[in-house]
């Protein structure tokens, strides 16, 4: 058994930006899994980072299952080749419930390891991973009737991974709100929402209690007017379509000026991935940059203000 390095799992179709981000000439690609010799580091395009992978030589299916059970209880397989053998090993491991979450239920807290067969007689396994979900894929019991599009799933996932959510009494700003999926999520949590977009919201969303619609550009707002420092916006959420560098300027204006406390913003890439802007977002202290399982060619930036406890 040998240990060391790290492994990074890309979402389906997004291996290339992960390889560009890692920029590691020693990396070995196993399907969507990128295996490196260097210690684990933050990688936005990895939906599940294997923090402590080890190679395990196995003689049989039973031997493989026995080796995994000796490390810990809960495991999820990433299959790339050797599908039948992988499934036979997984079947001999304790069952891990993979029921879709009913939002706003919290994310699982039990450790979930990840493993794969590199060949018939070699397992790569990590008991510690960055995601509590199998292969980093977050599934929900969807509402297919109310929200006007599927973009709401991105915000559900971001809030679930953030571990903190808006609630009654919170003031939220939804930039690029049309047709209203994110506004619907925020309002359903009991928050007051100001939805900003030049285009109209779905009338069903615009008429919800606690929703105010402003037909204007997100970039034309005066942060001091909407979020004065004595009463900043509690949550600034943005799914607006713009170049990431422009979004970065907007975020800095609101954050550095003390006009908003918590942020969830989508970085949307036009053509090639803008790794420079992505690194600038990732470098903001206290924040996280993630490729959600519901993202496309985009990343989600999350910043949560430090919580203060009453004295």
Short mmCIF file of C-alpha atoms in Angstrom, two decimals:
data_model
loop_
_atom_site.label_atom_id
_atom_site.label_comp_id
_atom_site.label_asym_id
_atom_site.label_seq_id
_atom_site.Cartn_x
_atom_site.Cartn_y
_atom_site.Cartn_z
CA UNK A 1 0.00 0.00 0.00
CA UNK A 2 1.41 3.41 -0.98
CA UNK A 3 0.11 6.90 -0.18
CA UNK A 4 0.75 10.47 -1.24
CA UNK A 5 -0.32 13.19 -3.63
CA UNK A 6 -3.91 14.09 -4.42
CA UNK A 7 -6.63 13.39 -6.97
CA UNK A 8 -9.16 15.80 -8.47
CA UNK A 9 -12.46 14.81 -10.05
CA UNK A 10 -13.82 17.01 -12.83
CA UNK A 11 -17.50 17.24 -13.66
CA UNK A 12 -18.51 15.51 -16.86
CA UNK A 13 -17.30 17.63 -19.80
CA UNK A 14 -15.01 19.89 -17.74
CA UNK A 15 -11.74 17.99 -17.56
CA UNK A 16 -9.90 20.56 -19.70
CA UNK A 17 -10.37 23.59 -17.42
CA UNK A 18 -9.34 21.44 -14.44
CA UNK A 19 -6.12 20.41 -16.20
CA UNK A 20 -5.47 24.05 -17.11
CA UNK A 21 -6.04 25.14 -13.52
CA UNK A 22 -3.77 22.47 -12.03
CA UNK A 23 -1.06 23.01 -14.65
CA UNK A 24 0.83 19.95 -13.40
CA UNK A 25 3.01 18.15 -15.99
CA UNK A 26 3.21 15.09 -13.73
CA UNK A 27 -0.57 14.63 -13.62
CA UNK A 28 -2.03 11.32 -14.74
CA UNK A 29 -5.59 11.31 -16.13
CA UNK A 30 -7.93 8.45 -15.26
CA UNK A 31 -11.21 9.28 -16.97
CA UNK A 32 -12.34 12.50 -15.23
CA UNK A 33 -9.94 11.93 -12.32
CA UNK A 34 -6.63 13.80 -12.34
CA UNK A 35 -4.01 12.15 -10.12
CA UNK A 36 -1.02 14.22 -9.02
CA UNK A 37 2.08 13.66 -6.90
CA UNK A 38 1.87 17.01 -5.10
CA UNK A 39 -0.18 17.50 -1.92
CA UNK A 40 -3.82 18.53 -2.31
CA UNK A 41 -4.51 22.20 -2.98
CA UNK A 42 -7.67 24.20 -3.70
CA UNK A 43 -8.94 23.55 -7.22
CA UNK A 44 -12.16 25.26 -8.25
CA UNK A 45 -12.81 22.95 -11.20
CA UNK A 46 -12.64 19.84 -9.01
CA UNK A 47 -16.08 18.82 -7.80
CA UNK A 48 -14.48 16.34 -5.39
CA UNK A 49 -10.85 16.43 -4.33
CA UNK A 50 -9.35 13.26 -2.89
CA UNK A 51 -7.19 14.63 -0.10
CA UNK A 52 -5.24 11.53 0.91
CA UNK A 53 -5.29 8.92 -1.86
CA UNK A 54 -3.47 5.64 -1.48
CA UNK A 55 -2.80 2.82 -3.92
CA UNK A 56 -3.86 -0.60 -2.69
CA UNK A 57 -2.86 -3.83 -4.39
CA UNK A 58 -5.68 -6.38 -4.34
CA UNK A 59 -5.80 -10.05 -5.29
CA UNK A 60 -9.57 -10.38 -5.66
CA UNK A 61 -12.92 -8.64 -5.36
CA UNK A 62 -13.28 -9.79 -1.74
CA UNK A 63 -9.76 -8.62 -1.02
CA UNK A 64 -10.58 -5.16 -2.42
CA UNK A 65 -13.75 -4.82 -0.33
CA UNK A 66 -11.91 -6.03 2.76
CA UNK A 67 -9.15 -3.45 2.26
CA UNK A 68 -11.64 -0.59 1.94
CA UNK A 69 -13.65 -1.70 4.99
CA UNK A 70 -10.43 -1.80 7.00
CA UNK A 71 -9.96 1.93 6.35
CA UNK A 72 -13.51 3.16 7.10
CA UNK A 73 -17.18 2.38 6.61
CA UNK A 74 -18.60 4.66 3.91
CA UNK A 75 -17.36 4.63 0.32
CA UNK A 76 -18.52 5.80 -3.10
CA UNK A 77 -17.01 4.42 -6.29
CA UNK A 78 -15.85 6.46 -9.25
CA UNK A 79 -16.04 4.08 -12.20
CA UNK A 80 -13.76 4.38 -15.21
CA UNK A 81 -13.34 1.03 -16.89
CA UNK A 82 -13.59 -2.26 -15.01
CA UNK A 83 -17.24 -1.44 -14.38
CA UNK A 84 -18.43 -4.90 -13.39
CA UNK A 85 -15.49 -5.49 -11.06
CA UNK A 86 -16.03 -2.07 -9.46
CA UNK A 87 -19.70 -2.77 -8.86
CA UNK A 88 -19.01 -6.17 -7.35
CA UNK A 89 -16.57 -4.59 -4.89
CA UNK A 90 -19.01 -1.77 -4.04
CA UNK A 91 -21.79 -4.30 -3.43
CA UNK A 92 -19.69 -5.85 -0.66
CA UNK A 93 -19.34 -2.52 1.13
CA UNK A 94 -21.94 -1.07 3.55
CA UNK A 95 -24.79 0.63 1.71
CA UNK A 96 -24.58 4.41 1.58
CA UNK A 97 -27.90 6.22 1.17
CA UNK A 98 -27.87 8.50 -1.85
CA UNK A 99 -31.40 9.87 -1.59
CA UNK A 100 -31.86 13.32 -3.13
CA UNK A 101 -31.93 16.15 -0.60
CA UNK A 102 -35.14 17.96 0.20
CA UNK A 103 -34.00 21.59 0.26
CA UNK A 104 -33.22 23.24 2.69
CA UNK A 105 -32.05 20.07 4.46
CA UNK A 106 -28.37 20.26 5.49
CA UNK A 107 -25.59 18.45 3.67
CA UNK A 108 -24.53 15.06 5.04
CA UNK A 109 -21.91 15.14 7.78
CA UNK A 110 -20.73 11.51 7.76
CA UNK A 111 -17.30 11.06 6.11
CA UNK A 112 -17.56 9.58 2.63
CA UNK A 113 -14.49 8.13 0.99
CA UNK A 114 -13.92 7.76 -2.76
CA UNK A 115 -12.25 4.96 -4.65
CA UNK A 116 -11.62 3.72 -8.17
CA UNK A 117 -9.98 0.78 -9.90
CA UNK A 118 -6.84 1.88 -11.74
CA UNK A 119 -6.55 -1.66 -13.10
CA UNK A 120 -7.91 -5.07 -12.11
CA UNK A 121 -5.54 -5.38 -9.18
CA UNK A 122 -5.01 -1.78 -8.04
CA UNK A 123 -7.41 0.42 -6.09
CA UNK A 124 -6.89 4.14 -5.61
CA UNK A 125 -8.80 5.19 -2.49
CA UNK A 126 -9.08 8.26 -0.28
CA UNK A 127 -10.94 8.23 3.01
CA UNK A 128 -10.87 12.04 3.16
CA UNK A 129 -12.51 14.06 0.38
CA UNK A 130 -13.57 17.66 -0.12
CA UNK A 131 -17.21 16.71 -0.82
CA UNK A 132 -19.66 14.84 1.39
CA UNK A 133 -21.54 13.74 -1.75
CA UNK A 134 -20.73 10.78 -3.96
CA UNK A 135 -18.47 12.02 -6.75
CA UNK A 136 -19.31 15.59 -5.71
CA UNK A 137 -22.77 15.33 -7.29
CA UNK A 138 -25.53 17.02 -5.27
CA UNK A 139 -29.02 15.82 -6.17
CA UNK A 140 -32.26 17.40 -4.94
CA UNK A 141 -35.92 16.52 -4.95
CA UNK A 142 -36.76 19.06 -7.64
CA UNK A 143 -39.71 21.41 -7.85
CA UNK A 144 -40.70 21.08 -11.50
CA UNK A 145 -43.79 23.27 -11.23
CA UNK A 146 -42.99 26.54 -9.46
CA UNK A 147 -39.59 27.98 -10.46
CA UNK A 148 -39.44 29.46 -13.97
CA UNK A 149 -36.18 27.71 -14.91
CA UNK A 150 -33.64 25.23 -13.54
CA UNK A 151 -31.14 27.88 -12.42
CA UNK A 152 -32.64 27.64 -8.92
CA UNK A 153 -30.74 24.35 -8.48
CA UNK A 154 -27.43 26.24 -8.55
CA UNK A 155 -28.49 28.43 -5.66
CA UNK A 156 -29.91 25.46 -3.74
CA UNK A 157 -26.55 23.71 -4.12
CA UNK A 158 -24.48 26.79 -3.25
CA UNK A 159 -26.49 27.44 -0.08
CA UNK A 160 -26.34 23.78 0.92
CA UNK A 161 -22.55 23.71 0.55
CA UNK A 162 -22.21 27.08 2.26
CA UNK A 163 -23.97 25.70 5.32
CA UNK A 164 -25.73 29.01 5.95
CA UNK A 165 -28.89 30.45 4.39
CA UNK A 166 -30.95 33.63 4.32
CA UNK A 167 -34.00 33.70 6.52
CA UNK A 168 -36.85 35.92 7.71
CA UNK A 169 -35.72 39.49 8.21
CA UNK A 170 -32.77 39.18 5.82
CA UNK A 171 -32.51 41.60 2.90
CA UNK A 172 -31.36 39.99 -0.34
CA UNK A 173 -30.32 41.45 -3.67
CA UNK A 174 -30.69 39.26 -6.76
CA UNK A 175 -28.66 40.63 -9.66
CA UNK A 176 -29.55 39.39 -13.13
CA UNK A 177 -32.74 38.00 -11.67
CA UNK A 178 -34.76 37.26 -14.83
CA UNK A 179 -36.75 35.04 -15.05
CA UNK A 180 -36.73 34.71 -11.26
CA UNK A 181 -35.42 31.32 -10.16
CA UNK A 182 -32.99 32.70 -7.60
CA UNK A 183 -35.52 35.28 -6.37
CA UNK A 184 -37.96 32.43 -5.80
CA UNK A 185 -35.39 30.51 -3.71
CA UNK A 186 -34.56 33.52 -1.54
CA UNK A 187 -38.22 34.46 -1.05
CA UNK A 188 -39.13 30.87 -0.18
CA UNK A 189 -36.62 31.04 2.69
CA UNK A 190 -38.51 34.01 4.13
CA UNK A 191 -36.15 36.77 3.01
CA UNK A 192 -37.06 40.11 1.46
CA UNK A 193 -35.75 40.21 -2.11
CA UNK A 194 -34.97 43.07 -4.46
CA UNK A 195 -34.70 41.60 -7.95
CA UNK A 196 -32.60 43.55 -10.45
CA UNK A 197 -32.81 43.00 -14.20
CA UNK A 198 -33.59 45.00 -17.31
CA UNK A 199 -35.77 42.12 -18.48
CA UNK A 200 -39.06 41.29 -16.74
CA UNK A 201 -39.41 38.55 -14.16
CA UNK A 202 -41.93 35.78 -14.50
CA UNK A 203 -45.17 37.43 -13.24
CA UNK A 204 -45.74 34.61 -10.73
CA UNK A 205 -42.37 35.37 -9.10
CA UNK A 206 -42.64 39.16 -9.33
CA UNK A 207 -45.97 39.08 -7.46
CA UNK A 208 -44.71 37.03 -4.51
CA UNK A 209 -44.87 38.72 -1.08
CA UNK A 210 -41.60 40.36 -0.11
CA UNK A 211 -40.33 40.69 -3.69
CA UNK A 212 -39.48 44.10 -5.16
CA UNK A 213 -38.54 44.35 -8.83
CA UNK A 214 -36.31 47.05 -10.29
CA UNK A 215 -35.97 47.10 -14.08
CA UNK A 216 -32.41 48.36 -14.34
CA UNK A 217 -28.82 47.24 -14.79
CA UNK A 218 -26.99 45.57 -11.91
CA UNK A 219 -23.98 47.71 -12.76
CA UNK A 220 -25.86 50.98 -12.48
CA UNK A 221 -26.89 50.53 -8.85
CA UNK A 222 -25.59 52.79 -6.10
CA UNK A 223 -24.45 50.43 -3.32
CA UNK A 224 -24.57 53.22 -0.73
CA UNK A 225 -28.25 53.82 -1.53
CA UNK A 226 -29.37 50.17 -1.43
CA UNK A 227 -26.96 48.89 1.22
CA UNK A 228 -25.80 51.74 3.44
CA UNK A 229 -23.00 50.71 5.78
CA UNK A 230 -25.29 51.05 8.79
CA UNK A 231 -27.68 48.52 7.20
CA UNK A 232 -25.90 46.51 4.52
CA UNK A 233 -27.58 43.96 2.28
CA UNK A 234 -27.49 40.58 4.02
CA UNK A 235 -27.07 38.51 0.85
CA UNK A 236 -25.92 39.70 -2.56
CA UNK A 237 -26.61 37.00 -5.13
CA UNK A 238 -25.65 37.31 -8.77
CA UNK A 239 -26.30 35.05 -11.73
CA UNK A 240 -25.86 37.98 -14.11
CA UNK A 241 -24.33 37.34 -17.53
CA UNK A 242 -21.11 39.35 -17.78
CA UNK A 243 -17.37 38.91 -18.07
CA UNK A 244 -15.85 37.69 -14.77
CA UNK A 245 -13.49 40.67 -14.54
CA UNK A 246 -16.49 43.01 -14.60
CA UNK A 247 -18.22 40.98 -11.90
CA UNK A 248 -15.04 41.16 -9.82
CA UNK A 249 -15.10 44.96 -9.93
CA UNK A 250 -18.76 44.95 -8.86
CA UNK A 251 -18.10 42.52 -5.98
CA UNK A 252 -15.20 44.59 -4.70
CA UNK A 253 -17.33 47.73 -4.80
CA UNK A 254 -20.03 46.14 -2.64
CA UNK A 255 -17.76 44.15 -0.33
CA UNK A 256 -14.94 46.64 0.25
CA UNK A 257 -17.45 49.42 0.84
CA UNK A 258 -19.30 47.39 3.48
CA UNK A 259 -22.57 47.45 1.49
CA UNK A 260 -23.21 43.67 1.53
CA UNK A 261 -22.29 40.94 3.99
CA UNK A 262 -22.68 37.57 2.22
CA UNK A 263 -22.18 36.82 -1.47
CA UNK A 264 -23.06 34.03 -3.89
CA UNK A 265 -22.05 34.89 -7.44
CA UNK A 266 -21.73 32.97 -10.69
CA UNK A 267 -18.66 33.54 -12.85
CA UNK A 268 -19.78 32.88 -16.41
CA UNK A 269 -17.08 32.27 -19.00
CA UNK A 270 -17.48 33.39 -22.59
CA UNK A 271 -15.38 31.09 -24.77
CA UNK A 272 -12.10 30.25 -23.02
CA UNK A 273 -11.94 29.98 -19.24
CA UNK A 274 -10.68 33.18 -17.60
CA UNK A 275 -8.34 31.62 -15.06
CA UNK A 276 -6.85 35.00 -14.13
CA UNK A 277 -10.19 36.35 -12.89
CA UNK A 278 -10.99 33.02 -11.25
CA UNK A 279 -7.75 33.18 -9.26
CA UNK A 280 -8.56 36.76 -8.22
CA UNK A 281 -11.92 35.62 -6.81
CA UNK A 282 -10.32 32.61 -5.09
CA UNK A 283 -7.73 34.90 -3.47
CA UNK A 284 -10.36 36.94 -1.60
CA UNK A 285 -9.82 35.94 2.04
CA UNK A 286 -12.54 33.79 3.57
CA UNK A 287 -14.15 32.87 0.27
CA UNK A 288 -14.63 29.67 -1.74
CA UNK A 289 -14.64 29.18 -5.50
CA UNK A 290 -16.42 26.04 -6.66
CA UNK A 291 -17.60 24.23 -9.75
CA UNK A 292 -21.02 23.08 -8.61
CA UNK A 293 -22.52 19.92 -9.99
CA UNK A 294 -25.28 22.15 -11.42
CA UNK A 295 -22.84 24.62 -13.02
CA UNK A 296 -22.04 24.57 -16.71
CA UNK A 297 -19.01 26.51 -18.04
CA UNK A 298 -19.07 28.67 -14.94
CA UNK A 299 -17.89 28.76 -11.35
CA UNK A 300 -19.66 29.84 -8.17
CA UNK A 301 -18.01 32.20 -5.68
CA UNK A 302 -19.20 32.10 -2.06
CA UNK A 303 -18.24 34.57 0.64
CA UNK A 304 -19.81 34.44 4.10
CA UNK A 305 -19.29 37.25 6.59
CA UNK A 306 -17.84 36.04 9.90
CA UNK A 307 -20.62 35.16 12.32
CA UNK A 308 -20.78 37.21 15.49
CA UNK A 309 -22.19 35.86 18.72
CA UNK A 310 -24.16 37.97 21.15
CA UNK A 311 -22.44 38.85 24.41
#
